[in-house]
N, C-alpha and C. Protein backbone atom coordinates (compact mmCIF):
# COMPACT_ATOMS: atom_id res chain seq x y z
N UNK A 1 0.81 -1.19 0.00
CA UNK A 1 0.00 0.00 0.00
C UNK A 1 0.86 1.26 0.00
N UNK A 2 2.14 1.11 0.27
CA UNK A 2 3.02 2.27 0.30
C UNK A 2 3.07 2.95 -1.06
N UNK A 3 3.16 2.17 -2.12
CA UNK A 3 3.23 2.74 -3.46
C UNK A 3 1.93 3.44 -3.85
N UNK A 4 0.82 2.97 -3.33
CA UNK A 4 -0.46 3.59 -3.66
C UNK A 4 -0.60 4.98 -3.06
N UNK A 5 -0.01 5.21 -1.92
CA UNK A 5 -0.12 6.53 -1.29
C UNK A 5 1.02 7.46 -1.66
N UNK A 6 2.09 6.92 -2.21
CA UNK A 6 3.25 7.75 -2.51
C UNK A 6 2.93 8.82 -3.56
N UNK A 7 2.22 8.45 -4.61
CA UNK A 7 1.93 9.40 -5.68
C UNK A 7 1.08 10.57 -5.17
N UNK A 8 0.06 10.28 -4.41
CA UNK A 8 -0.78 11.35 -3.87
C UNK A 8 -0.05 12.23 -2.88
N UNK A 9 0.77 11.62 -2.05
CA UNK A 9 1.51 12.38 -1.04
C UNK A 9 2.55 13.29 -1.69
N UNK A 10 3.31 12.75 -2.63
CA UNK A 10 4.34 13.55 -3.30
C UNK A 10 3.70 14.64 -4.16
N UNK A 11 2.60 14.31 -4.83
CA UNK A 11 1.91 15.31 -5.64
C UNK A 11 1.37 16.46 -4.80
N UNK A 12 0.75 16.14 -3.69
CA UNK A 12 0.22 17.18 -2.81
C UNK A 12 1.33 18.00 -2.18
N UNK A 13 2.43 17.34 -1.81
CA UNK A 13 3.56 18.07 -1.24
C UNK A 13 4.16 19.03 -2.26
N UNK A 14 4.24 18.62 -3.51
CA UNK A 14 4.75 19.50 -4.57
C UNK A 14 3.84 20.71 -4.77
N UNK A 15 2.55 20.45 -4.76
CA UNK A 15 1.59 21.54 -4.93
C UNK A 15 1.65 22.52 -3.76
N UNK A 16 1.73 22.01 -2.54
CA UNK A 16 1.81 22.88 -1.37
C UNK A 16 3.13 23.65 -1.33
N UNK A 17 4.21 23.03 -1.76
CA UNK A 17 5.49 23.73 -1.84
C UNK A 17 5.42 24.87 -2.85
N UNK A 18 4.76 24.64 -3.97
CA UNK A 18 4.59 25.70 -4.97
C UNK A 18 3.77 26.86 -4.41
N UNK A 19 2.75 26.55 -3.63
CA UNK A 19 1.94 27.60 -3.01
C UNK A 19 2.78 28.40 -2.03
N UNK A 20 3.60 27.71 -1.24
CA UNK A 20 4.45 28.41 -0.26
C UNK A 20 5.47 29.30 -0.95
N UNK A 21 5.97 28.89 -2.10
CA UNK A 21 6.93 29.71 -2.85
C UNK A 21 6.23 30.89 -3.51
N UNK A 22 5.03 30.66 -4.04
CA UNK A 22 4.30 31.71 -4.73
C UNK A 22 3.78 32.78 -3.78
N UNK A 23 3.42 32.39 -2.56
CA UNK A 23 2.89 33.33 -1.57
C UNK A 23 3.79 33.29 -0.34
N UNK A 24 4.86 34.05 -0.33
CA UNK A 24 5.82 33.98 0.80
C UNK A 24 5.33 34.75 2.03
N UNK A 25 4.23 34.31 2.60
CA UNK A 25 3.68 34.91 3.81
C UNK A 25 3.79 33.88 4.93
N UNK A 26 4.08 34.34 6.13
CA UNK A 26 4.31 33.42 7.24
C UNK A 26 3.07 32.59 7.57
N UNK A 27 1.89 33.17 7.42
CA UNK A 27 0.68 32.40 7.71
C UNK A 27 0.46 31.30 6.67
N UNK A 28 0.73 31.62 5.42
CA UNK A 28 0.58 30.62 4.36
C UNK A 28 1.60 29.50 4.54
N UNK A 29 2.84 29.88 4.81
CA UNK A 29 3.91 28.89 4.99
C UNK A 29 3.62 27.99 6.19
N UNK A 30 3.13 28.57 7.28
CA UNK A 30 2.82 27.74 8.45
C UNK A 30 1.66 26.79 8.18
N UNK A 31 0.67 27.22 7.43
CA UNK A 31 -0.43 26.32 7.07
C UNK A 31 0.03 25.22 6.12
N UNK A 32 0.92 25.58 5.21
CA UNK A 32 1.47 24.57 4.29
C UNK A 32 2.24 23.51 5.07
N UNK A 33 3.07 23.94 6.01
CA UNK A 33 3.85 23.00 6.81
C UNK A 33 2.92 22.11 7.64
N UNK A 34 1.91 22.70 8.24
CA UNK A 34 0.95 21.92 9.02
C UNK A 34 0.20 20.91 8.17
N UNK A 35 -0.22 21.33 6.99
CA UNK A 35 -0.94 20.42 6.09
C UNK A 35 -0.04 19.29 5.62
N UNK A 36 1.22 19.62 5.30
CA UNK A 36 2.15 18.58 4.86
C UNK A 36 2.41 17.56 5.97
N UNK A 37 2.58 18.03 7.19
CA UNK A 37 2.79 17.11 8.30
C UNK A 37 1.58 16.21 8.50
N UNK A 38 0.40 16.80 8.41
CA UNK A 38 -0.83 16.01 8.57
C UNK A 38 -0.92 14.92 7.50
N UNK A 39 -0.65 15.27 6.26
CA UNK A 39 -0.73 14.30 5.16
C UNK A 39 0.34 13.23 5.31
N UNK A 40 1.57 13.63 5.66
CA UNK A 40 2.65 12.66 5.80
C UNK A 40 2.38 11.67 6.93
N UNK A 41 1.66 12.10 7.95
CA UNK A 41 1.36 11.21 9.07
C UNK A 41 0.14 10.33 8.78
N UNK A 42 -0.89 10.90 8.18
CA UNK A 42 -2.15 10.16 8.04
C UNK A 42 -2.25 9.30 6.79
N UNK A 43 -1.56 9.62 5.72
CA UNK A 43 -1.69 8.84 4.47
C UNK A 43 -1.23 7.39 4.64
N UNK A 44 -0.07 7.12 5.22
CA UNK A 44 0.32 5.71 5.38
C UNK A 44 -0.60 4.94 6.34
N UNK A 45 -1.07 5.61 7.36
CA UNK A 45 -1.98 4.95 8.32
C UNK A 45 -3.29 4.60 7.64
N UNK A 46 -3.82 5.52 6.85
CA UNK A 46 -5.08 5.26 6.14
C UNK A 46 -4.92 4.12 5.14
N UNK A 47 -3.81 4.09 4.42
CA UNK A 47 -3.58 3.00 3.46
C UNK A 47 -3.46 1.66 4.17
N UNK A 48 -2.79 1.64 5.30
CA UNK A 48 -2.64 0.40 6.06
C UNK A 48 -4.00 -0.09 6.56
N UNK A 49 -4.81 0.81 7.09
CA UNK A 49 -6.13 0.42 7.59
C UNK A 49 -7.03 -0.07 6.46
N UNK A 50 -6.93 0.55 5.31
CA UNK A 50 -7.72 0.12 4.16
C UNK A 50 -7.31 -1.29 3.73
N UNK A 51 -6.02 -1.54 3.65
CA UNK A 51 -5.54 -2.87 3.29
C UNK A 51 -5.91 -3.92 4.32
N UNK A 52 -5.81 -3.58 5.58
CA UNK A 52 -6.15 -4.52 6.65
C UNK A 52 -7.64 -4.85 6.64
N UNK A 53 -8.48 -3.84 6.44
CA UNK A 53 -9.92 -4.08 6.39
C UNK A 53 -10.29 -4.94 5.18
N UNK A 54 -9.63 -4.72 4.06
CA UNK A 54 -9.89 -5.52 2.87
C UNK A 54 -9.51 -6.98 3.11
N UNK A 55 -8.36 -7.19 3.73
CA UNK A 55 -7.90 -8.54 4.00
C UNK A 55 -8.82 -9.25 5.00
N UNK A 56 -9.24 -8.57 6.03
CA UNK A 56 -10.09 -9.18 7.05
C UNK A 56 -11.51 -9.46 6.55
N UNK A 57 -11.94 -8.74 5.52
CA UNK A 57 -13.29 -8.96 5.00
C UNK A 57 -13.37 -10.19 4.10
N UNK A 58 -12.21 -10.79 3.80
CA UNK A 58 -12.21 -12.00 2.98
C UNK A 58 -12.16 -11.72 1.49
N UNK A 59 -11.82 -10.53 1.10
CA UNK A 59 -11.74 -10.16 -0.31
C UNK A 59 -10.66 -10.99 -0.99
N UNK A 60 -11.00 -11.59 -2.12
CA UNK A 60 -10.05 -12.41 -2.87
C UNK A 60 -9.21 -11.52 -3.79
N UNK A 61 -7.91 -11.67 -3.69
CA UNK A 61 -7.00 -10.89 -4.53
C UNK A 61 -7.01 -11.47 -5.94
N UNK A 62 -7.14 -10.61 -6.94
CA UNK A 62 -7.14 -11.04 -8.32
C UNK A 62 -5.71 -11.32 -8.75
N UNK A 63 -5.51 -12.48 -9.33
CA UNK A 63 -4.19 -12.85 -9.83
C UNK A 63 -4.32 -13.18 -11.31
N UNK A 64 -3.52 -12.53 -12.10
CA UNK A 64 -3.52 -12.76 -13.54
C UNK A 64 -2.54 -13.89 -13.83
N UNK A 65 -3.03 -15.11 -13.87
CA UNK A 65 -2.17 -16.28 -14.05
C UNK A 65 -2.12 -16.77 -15.49
N UNK A 66 -2.65 -15.99 -16.42
CA UNK A 66 -2.60 -16.40 -17.82
C UNK A 66 -1.17 -16.36 -18.31
N UNK A 67 -0.82 -17.38 -19.07
CA UNK A 67 0.54 -17.42 -19.61
C UNK A 67 0.52 -17.45 -21.10
């Protein structure tokens, strides 16, 4: 699940960094830092919980075994 959250996290971090560079105000920069910390902490936890719930529900993983 790490790879599934990496794209969204890096994309959002890039966007927030661009906002902080475009608007060099201390309030904007502090909100950007707070938002980035929140996303960096919660994205992996959310992905783990989603994967765990899927596994515990008995969902069958699709395997492409055609050769």
